[in-house]
Structure formats: C-alpha cells, structure tokens
Amino acid sequence: MKKYTFKSLTFLLLTSCWMAGTSIAQDLKTLQAGFKDPQGTSRAKVYWWWLNGHTDTTLLKEELRSIKKAGLGGVDIFEIGFRPDGLVPAGPAFMGDESLNTITMAIKEAGKLGLEVGLNLASSWNAGGSWVTPEYAAKSLYFSKIKVEKPGRQTIQVPFPDIPRKDAKGADLLIQFGADGKPLFRQEVAVLAIPVQAGGTYLDTTRIVNVSRFFDPKTETLNWQVPTGSWEIHRYVCSNSGDPLLLPSPNSKGPIIDHFDSTATRMHFMYFINRLKPVLGDFRKTALKNLYLASFEAKNALWTPSLASEFRKLNGYDVAKFLPYIFNKTAFDPSTTDRFRQDLNRTISELMINNHYRKGKEIANSYGLNLISESGGPGPPLHNVPVEAIKALGSLDVPRGEFWINHERLDDTKDSIDLLMLVKEIAAASHLYQRKITELEAFTSFQNWQEGPGDMRPIGDRAFCEGMSRAVIHGFTHNPTKEGFPGNVYAAGTHFNVKTTWWPKVKPFNDYLARVSYVLQVTDFAADVLYYYGNKVPNFGTPKNARFAVGSGYDYEIINTEKLLNDLTVKDGLLTLPYGAQFKVLALDEIVGNDPAVLKKLEELSRAGAIITGTKPTGVWGASQTVADRLWSGSGAFGQNDLKKGKVFTAPALQILQAINVKPDFDYPDKGSQRLDYMGKSQPVLDFIHHKKGDLDFYFVRNTSDKSVARLVSFRQQGKSPELWNPVTGEAIPINVFNQAGDYMEVPLSFGPYGSYFVVFTKGGSTPHYKAVTSASTHPPLFMYTPQGLQFMENGSYELTGTSTSKKVTNNIQVQPVKGAWEVQFTKGWGAPEKATFPDLISWTQSPDKGLAHYSGSGMYTKTFSYNKPANQSGRVYLDLGKVGKVAEVWLNGKPLGITWAAPYRYDVTDAIKPGENSLRVEVINTWSNRIIGDINEKENYTRTNLKVRGSRELLWSETPLVESGLMGPVTIQHVQPVN
C-alpha cells in the first residue's frame, strides 16, 4: 500500500483544485464562445408553408438561401390547404411524383446550405393521406338497438348500425361503402342484452348480459333464450370514423390513420420512407433530420380493434358491459362512471402513446431520423387529445409545444388559464426524458403584419422562462411568384418570410433567439419543488404558476406517473432523478382510482426521507384507500420529526420550504404577492428561469413591463462571481457591483423595456467590485454594466460602497438634441412621395398625406448635424433614436452601426462621431398593416395578398387601427461618463 506524506497530500489537493478551476474556466470559455456565435440546433427553425402544394423550385431555392442568411437553422416542410379563392392555385398531390421531386430538391438544397429539414407527415395535420385504406383509417364505435319483450328462445334480427356519411356540419366523412351499403371496414365488437330500466335508474352491469357468442354476424341474427321482462339488444360495431385531414391541399384529401393501431402507424411511416429513400439514399447523409407529427385534432376517432384486449390487460376486466357509457354518459351511476371513464381514458392514452408515438419513433430512428410532435396538446376543451401529455411527449426524440402572440384562449376555471401557452409541460418532458431540446411552435398569431421583432420578444422571453430552448417560428409561407406584396400567406402565424417588410433586418433577432436557446440547451433546469400532476388521464400541465404555484421566487418541475414510479429516488434527503436533478419537496395534485403503485411509491419515498405534501385523495378506493389512510394519518402539519415515518404533509410547499429555511432562489423587493402568475392577476415585475452546468449557474431574467426598471435582485448563490451575458450583443460582461449577504448574492440590475439577459455565476477568484450602489430612490438607479465600467442612465447622485472604499458619483448625462428637419426617402410605387421633409419627427400615420399615413416599407432618414464635444469629455457617446416603429439600421459618417429591433434604439457612437459636421442616415422599416388598411379604406390596390378581409381574428381591416411607424424620436446625442 502506497503511503502519502502531508506534503504530497497537500500537493495532490492543490493540484486537484487547480485542475478543477482550470476545467471550470475552460467550460466557461467554451460556453462564452458558443453563446457569442451559436450554431446547430440553437438556431430557430420555421414552418415552411407550401400553400395548396403549389410551389416554384427556383423560388424555393432562393428562399432557402434567404433563410440561411437570416440566421435560421432549418425548415419544417409543411404543406397546407388554403381556401379556394383562386389566389393560390392547386398544386400536385402531396407525395405524388411531382411533389416528391420538389421535396427532394428542397432537402438537397438545404443540405448544401447546412440547414436542417423536417417533413410533416401529412398535407395539413392529423397523420393521414390519400394512401390510407379503410383497414388503416381512423375508427369509431357505432351501435344499433332493438327492443325485445317476448320471453323464450328466439332468432332475433339485429340491424347493422347506421353509419353517417356526413358530419354534424354537413361535410362528407371519408368512409368507403360497399355495394351492400355497409362500410368496407367493419368489425363486430359486442352484442349486449340490457334490461329496460325504470325511468331515472342507472344500469347495473350485473344484470347486463353479453350475448355476443349467440350472435351470427353473417346472418345478423341473435339466437338467444330471452328471459322474462323487457330487454334492449345493443349491437356494437367498429368501423371507420371518416375523420379527414383537416386542411389538405385540394389534390391531397384523404382520411387520417388509426392513431391507436401500430400497423397503421407503420404503414404510414413506411409510405414516406419508401417514397423518399430511393431518391435520397441514406437519410443520415442528407439534410432530412426529422419527421414531424402536428397536434392531434381528430373529432370522431374513438375505437380500434385492439382496444378491448388492451383494456382487459390494463384494468383486469372486460370493457363490453360498459359500452353503453360511450353513447350515454349518464347510463351508470356517477361512481361507476368515474371509474370506467378513467380506465377507458388510460387505455386509449396507452394505445396512442405506444402504437403511434413510440412506434413512430422506433421506425424513424431505425432509418436515422428523429420524430418530433406536438403530442401533448393543446388538450380539452380546445381539442380531444386523449393522452397523458408528459408521457406522450417523452416518447419522442424532440417534444414540441406551442404558444401564441396576442391571442389568448382562456378556459372557464377561476384562474382563467391560457390554453395556448403550452411550454411548461413540454419542458418537463424534455427534462425528465433527457431530450435536451424543448421545441415550441412560436409566435403563432391571428394578427396580420402588425408585429415587429420587438413585439415578439416579450412573449418569446416568457416562453424561455417557462423552458423553451428552441423556437420553430410559425411561419414562413412560400410564395411561388415574385409578383405582389405582402404575398399569399397561411391564415395563422406571425408572417415571417422574405416578403415581410423588415425581413432584410431580421438576423439580429434570430441571433438573439439562438443565444438564449444555446444556453438553455447546454445546461440543466434547476428548481426547488417537484410537482406531481396527478394520475388522471388525459392530463396536461398548465402554464407556469397557473394550476400550481410554489410562491414568488421559486420554480418547480412537473413529473408524471411513469417517471415518479420508475426514476424518482431519495438521496441525502433530496428527491433525485437519474440525470442529477434534485428537489427539496414533492407536491401532489389529485390522485384517483385504485392505483396503489403510486401511493406505495409515495410511501417508499417518504420513509426514505422525502418531504411530500398534498391533499388526501378523495377519489380512491380499494388498496389505494388503505395506503392513503396510512400516509395521511397524521395532522398534516410539517415537522422535522415526522420525516422518515411514511407520512404526507398537507401544508403548502411554500410553508414547508420556509420551515426548512429554503429561501427563494430569486428574490427582489416589491414582488407584490406570493403567487406571481401571468393570468392578469399578479404580473411579476421580473420573471426568471434557473439553469446549471456543473458549478456554473445561469439565470435568464426578463422585465415583464414596457418601462425601464431597476431592482436589487438576490440570487441564492454563495462564493461566486456574477457576469452579465447579453443575448442581444453576445457580450459577456463582468458584474462589478455585488454583495454576499448570507445565502444570497445581491446584484443591482437594470432592464430596458421588456429587457432580458443572463446573470451567470462562476466559481473562482472574485474580481474587484463594489458591494452596493445607493441613491435617493427605493430601488437602484438605472445603469448598465459595460466593458468600460458602470454607466448610469439617469441623472442624480449615487454612492458606490465597498468593503474598504466608497465612491460618490454625481451623474450628469449631457444631452444634445439632434434638431432640425429631416429628409426622408421612401420606396417608389407604394403610395408615399419619393421624398419628404419632416420639420419634426412624427409617426407616418400622423401625416396629413394619406399616402404617407398608409405607407409600408422603408424610410431612409438623412440629416447633417453639428456635434459639439463637451469640454473634458472622455466618456462614451451614444446616439439614442427615441421611439421607432419597427426596426432601424443606422450609418454615421458612412460607418455602419448595425440594426436595432427593440427598445432602447440606442447606439454607441464614440468611435464614429466627430466634432463639427456629421452625416447621419437612419433607415426605418414598419409593417405591411398600414398599406393594406389604406388599400381597403381608400380602395387602392398597392398590395396583393389572400388575406384582405381581416386584420386579426377580432377586427376587419377596415376596423384595424394604423400601426405607429417611422422615426418618432426624440433623437439625441448623450454623453455618459463610465465609472471604472
């Protein structure tokens, strides 16, 4: 055995510490480089809408080059139908020879550009197509009934159920019928004899007789000894539901597949693979990386031939006697109904997850492709999505959700939960199943051409704070003609394509999205509480701090039954998942049914030292009731002495965290309430998400208001130094005002309107810094951390204090207005004069010239101004444009200063400005909205688009207000003296 001296042990310890420090520094350096110029999956993608399947290959290639130049990472090819108004011609059938050639060309061209391609597996959505034959098409359950009152053995003719040929709205259902008038696909399920009940009484399964074995489907007769009494004979038959693709291109109509049948899934996936593989070869060597399944929105599908056997396997009893429930939700007493409904829903969920999503992933992976889907919703009441969402999302390679901009769909609960903010549950699935990427269909909207990138940022940042790590922007519509602006687009979505006015200036916004995405992809989510969202099926996780909230400054992860049972353990008193995430408290939502495995697992975790809290279940029975009685046998109050006794507490998670001295992870004054949600009740001033990588901690923090704010923010960090990583610029800047106050690192932070950035904590030697900045105000003054030092953004007297030194600062920002008239040049042919003089800066919409008021496009402002450098000025000089609608690019003395797309529209011009005469050019671009409004109201015809009726879902174009546009100022030169 080798012996070590004290000296050698000291050397080993120091060497180990040095190597650890070197590793952290290297990690930080690598992360900073990736943050500055993120690549690969960090880059946002777009839905590439091919309306009606009508395309132009030359323009497709041009669009791909433009997509690459704009800083995007790829496309999802998504063919979709559009209303037959003559503006968008019908293209070839989806996945026919001509369509296949175009798709292949697009994939090959994308590969040359280093772009990633996904392909949606349908023309529109709900998987399906013209190739789906009846045995693979979606199915439902139908029944007929006759009354029998004569006792004794009889041969009873039982009619075949009526199969509707049209839906409730009169549209054709895609069901194929034979010469006999019956559907080509049909399968007998059961024949039941049900005693006729007295009015108001419930069915009793013990009195229902399954007479299927006495029924001959060939002759459609039942040979049965009828008991005394009055009976109804029910015949249940499985046949096609007729659910069609929802919005297919005109030549691509077809039924959707049976999403509960693995053979249908295999047929569908292999149809695409067998069409694509001969022309593309090994998919691993192409740009085609993903197959995509959009959200499930079938209306009639309910049954599949394997459902009865799967039901028995999962639940231990036959489904047959409970079939009346499907057609009469009050057929059984409430208790029986609740139990059966839960069992049926769980069966359907398992069928869909295993036979569609998992089977689809298995097939895609075997050919080197990933499967992506919105398998988690949006659920009821918007759509009938019959799954346990997190399990369904976890069965994919990349889970995807969605969020909308300026369009809420609130449910009818007291919390008015936004049903279209599907982020938190998607992120949970990504974390739990270790998928790393959380994709979101992003910025979907019914507002046409009214947003600029700055309008998209707040809702995008909210999605980042709920867990999004890659945006899939909805959407980029292909335009197969160069003629006409803004061109034809899909009806929903923020219009994000080459015909958007501000598209030439969009790359900095895409860089911003990529930088935030990069950090959130390469790090791991951190939270204090694990929230089990219950075992009801279907089940969906609501937006952050909606149905469940810990309290202000705390975050939580959602866990589902599968991961609770299989992965959750206790380590050192902390609830631990295999990938390293640890939580201090497990909070429970509703547990129902006779599902003792869940409650026994909770008991096991509690005895191992886990802190668990939740209300005692009231909807359980059998073995579950026995375990629940044990777990909730105490008072429910939290006490350290009750740990490891197999008890569940009833105190709120926040109260427990406070009792064990776990302070908020993120704190600041004036939070206003413990429950900070986004349902209009208690909007937080600041929102956050916390991620970790080793000893590095990353907090993405956003200002939720349209005003600049400053706050003293407390992070639960010790012994680390903070940095500010700005995703707008890619800079990583040391923070040189912070103070360790017990468990907290206090950092004064300032944010512009809807501003956001990362605060990063690193281990290592502390850089020279002040401990605090104070002023006459309650909150810190507005200031920026810059490479040159602190820059105060408002006038006043402040004091910087440190351990042994302090510094008083009297900040006096010297402002020089850029006065006088501006010459503005407008693009010819869009209604505005080619040139105009603006004596004062106003919105174009305020101009008495209607051509200007309704103008959309670029306005190039030029001005020569005299700059007088203040005496003894050695600080930084900024050009502040004031108010801008929507995007600006600036040149000063011929030097390009770059693009700004969100407030503050501000440039550092220290190295570009000169004493005396200066030449300034400011190009401002607004949106298409105003020109379309002008065309509608003034009966002009500058624009060409298929969306000339509504400006939004709520308003016609004639009712839509004009959008403020142009350079509104005031434009000023500001001198700021940094404090080193």
PDB file of C-alpha atoms in Angstrom, residues 357-447:
ATOM      1  CA  TYR A 357     -45.684   7.955 -30.936  1.00  0.00           C
ATOM      2  CA  ARG A 358     -43.330   5.253 -29.658  1.00  0.00           C
ATOM      3  CA  LYS A 359     -43.840   3.098 -32.719  1.00  0.00           C
ATOM      4  CA  GLY A 360     -43.286   6.103 -34.971  1.00  0.00           C
ATOM      5  CA  LYS A 361     -40.083   6.998 -33.150  1.00  0.00           C
ATOM      6  CA  GLU A 362     -38.857   3.414 -33.377  1.00  0.00           C
ATOM      7  CA  ILE A 363     -39.413   3.367 -37.152  1.00  0.00           C
ATOM      8  CA  ALA A 364     -37.927   6.831 -37.736  1.00  0.00           C
ATOM      9  CA  ASN A 365     -34.865   6.083 -35.608  1.00  0.00           C
ATOM     10  CA  SER A 366     -34.193   2.854 -37.484  1.00  0.00           C
ATOM     11  CA  TYR A 367     -33.676   4.968 -40.607  1.00  0.00           C
ATOM     12  CA  GLY A 368     -31.565   7.634 -38.905  1.00  0.00           C
ATOM     13  CA  LEU A 369     -34.379  10.140 -38.440  1.00  0.00           C
ATOM     14  CA  ASN A 370     -35.824  11.833 -35.367  1.00  0.00           C
ATOM     15  CA  LEU A 371     -39.506  12.067 -34.573  1.00  0.00           C
ATOM     16  CA  ILE A 372     -40.903  15.394 -33.388  1.00  0.00           C
ATOM     17  CA  SER A 373     -44.519  16.004 -32.442  1.00  0.00           C
ATOM     18  CA  GLU A 374     -46.941  18.192 -30.550  1.00  0.00           C
ATOM     19  CA  SER A 375     -48.103  15.046 -28.796  1.00  0.00           C
ATOM     20  CA  GLY A 376     -49.182  16.862 -25.652  1.00  0.00           C
ATOM     21  CA  GLY A 377     -51.991  19.058 -26.864  1.00  0.00           C
ATOM     22  CA  PRO A 378     -53.464  21.585 -26.832  1.00  0.00           C
ATOM     23  CA  GLY A 379     -55.918  19.457 -24.944  1.00  0.00           C
ATOM     24  CA  PRO A 380     -59.547  19.878 -23.903  1.00  0.00           C
ATOM     25  CA  PRO A 381     -61.565  21.982 -24.244  1.00  0.00           C
ATOM     26  CA  LEU A 382     -59.812  23.012 -27.480  1.00  0.00           C
ATOM     27  CA  HIS A 383     -59.106  19.524 -28.799  1.00  0.00           C
ATOM     28  CA  ASN A 384     -59.822  15.953 -27.803  1.00  0.00           C
ATOM     29  CA  VAL A 385     -56.256  14.812 -27.130  1.00  0.00           C
ATOM     30  CA  PRO A 386     -56.668  11.513 -25.271  1.00  0.00           C
ATOM     31  CA  VAL A 387     -53.208  11.224 -23.679  1.00  0.00           C
ATOM     32  CA  GLU A 388     -51.207  11.722 -20.547  1.00  0.00           C
ATOM     33  CA  ALA A 389     -49.281  14.591 -22.064  1.00  0.00           C
ATOM     34  CA  ILE A 390     -45.831  14.317 -20.480  1.00  0.00           C
ATOM     35  CA  LYS A 391     -45.605  10.588 -21.187  1.00  0.00           C
ATOM     36  CA  ALA A 392     -46.673  11.183 -24.787  1.00  0.00           C
ATOM     37  CA  LEU A 393     -44.126  13.981 -25.199  1.00  0.00           C
ATOM     38  CA  GLY A 394     -41.407  11.886 -23.584  1.00  0.00           C
ATOM     39  CA  SER A 395     -41.944   9.132 -26.143  1.00  0.00           C
ATOM     40  CA  LEU A 396     -40.481  11.380 -28.868  1.00  0.00           C
ATOM     41  CA  ASP A 397     -36.977  12.416 -29.851  1.00  0.00           C
ATOM     42  CA  VAL A 398     -37.896  16.090 -29.539  1.00  0.00           C
ATOM     43  CA  PRO A 399     -41.101  17.188 -27.783  1.00  0.00           C
ATOM     44  CA  ARG A 400     -42.813  20.245 -29.195  1.00  0.00           C
ATOM     45  CA  GLY A 401     -45.486  22.579 -27.838  1.00  0.00           C
ATOM     46  CA  GLU A 402     -46.792  25.951 -28.930  1.00  0.00           C
ATOM     47  CA  PHE A 403     -47.509  29.490 -27.833  1.00  0.00           C
ATOM     48  CA  TRP A 404     -49.370  32.376 -29.428  1.00  0.00           C
ATOM     49  CA  ILE A 405     -48.775  36.089 -29.521  1.00  0.00           C
ATOM     50  CA  ASN A 406     -51.622  38.487 -28.710  1.00  0.00           C
ATOM     51  CA  HIS A 407     -54.215  35.738 -28.771  1.00  0.00           C
ATOM     52  CA  GLU A 408     -55.421  34.112 -25.586  1.00  0.00           C
ATOM     53  CA  ARG A 409     -57.773  31.165 -25.313  1.00  0.00           C
ATOM     54  CA  LEU A 410     -58.742  31.099 -21.665  1.00  0.00           C
ATOM     55  CA  ASP A 411     -60.521  28.179 -20.044  1.00  0.00           C
ATOM     56  CA  ASP A 412     -63.521  28.611 -17.776  1.00  0.00           C
ATOM     57  CA  THR A 413     -61.752  27.996 -14.460  1.00  0.00           C
ATOM     58  CA  LYS A 414     -61.393  30.657 -11.792  1.00  0.00           C
ATOM     59  CA  ASP A 415     -57.743  31.031 -12.801  1.00  0.00           C
ATOM     60  CA  SER A 416     -58.619  31.610 -16.486  1.00  0.00           C
ATOM     61  CA  ILE A 417     -55.703  29.532 -17.689  1.00  0.00           C
ATOM     62  CA  ASP A 418     -54.284  30.301 -21.120  1.00  0.00           C
ATOM     63  CA  LEU A 419     -54.777  27.101 -23.088  1.00  0.00           C
ATOM     64  CA  LEU A 420     -52.382  28.168 -25.830  1.00  0.00           C
ATOM     65  CA  MET A 421     -49.289  28.644 -23.642  1.00  0.00           C
ATOM     66  CA  LEU A 422     -48.053  25.069 -23.952  1.00  0.00           C
ATOM     67  CA  VAL A 423     -44.489  25.368 -22.703  1.00  0.00           C
ATOM     68  CA  LYS A 424     -44.040  24.212 -19.111  1.00  0.00           C
ATOM     69  CA  GLU A 425     -45.219  20.633 -19.669  1.00  0.00           C
ATOM     70  CA  ILE A 426     -43.138  20.343 -22.859  1.00  0.00           C
ATOM     71  CA  ALA A 427     -40.040  21.458 -20.990  1.00  0.00           C
ATOM     72  CA  ALA A 428     -40.792  18.985 -18.186  1.00  0.00           C
ATOM     73  CA  ALA A 429     -40.980  16.113 -20.683  1.00  0.00           C
ATOM     74  CA  SER A 430     -37.718  17.236 -22.256  1.00  0.00           C
ATOM     75  CA  HIS A 431     -36.004  17.296 -18.857  1.00  0.00           C
ATOM     76  CA  LEU A 432     -37.494  14.081 -17.451  1.00  0.00           C
ATOM     77  CA  TYR A 433     -36.802  12.046 -20.565  1.00  0.00           C
ATOM     78  CA  GLN A 434     -33.423  13.748 -21.118  1.00  0.00           C
ATOM     79  CA  ARG A 435     -34.213  15.076 -24.573  1.00  0.00           C
ATOM     80  CA  LYS A 436     -32.299  18.375 -24.031  1.00  0.00           C
ATOM     81  CA  ILE A 437     -34.228  20.316 -26.700  1.00  0.00           C
ATOM     82  CA  THR A 438     -37.639  21.797 -25.922  1.00  0.00           C
ATOM     83  CA  GLU A 439     -39.159  22.971 -29.187  1.00  0.00           C
ATOM     84  CA  LEU A 440     -42.046  25.381 -29.419  1.00  0.00           C
ATOM     85  CA  GLU A 441     -44.195  26.343 -32.349  1.00  0.00           C
ATOM     86  CA  ALA A 442     -43.524  30.001 -31.691  1.00  0.00           C
ATOM     87  CA  PHE A 443     -45.296  33.322 -32.201  1.00  0.00           C
ATOM     88  CA  THR A 444     -48.451  31.910 -33.757  1.00  0.00           C
ATOM     89  CA  SER A 445     -50.868  34.790 -34.240  1.00  0.00           C
ATOM     90  CA  PHE A 446     -54.072  35.930 -35.882  1.00  0.00           C
ATOM     91  CA  GLN A 447     -52.777  39.494 -36.216  1.00  0.00           C
TER      92      GLN A 447
END
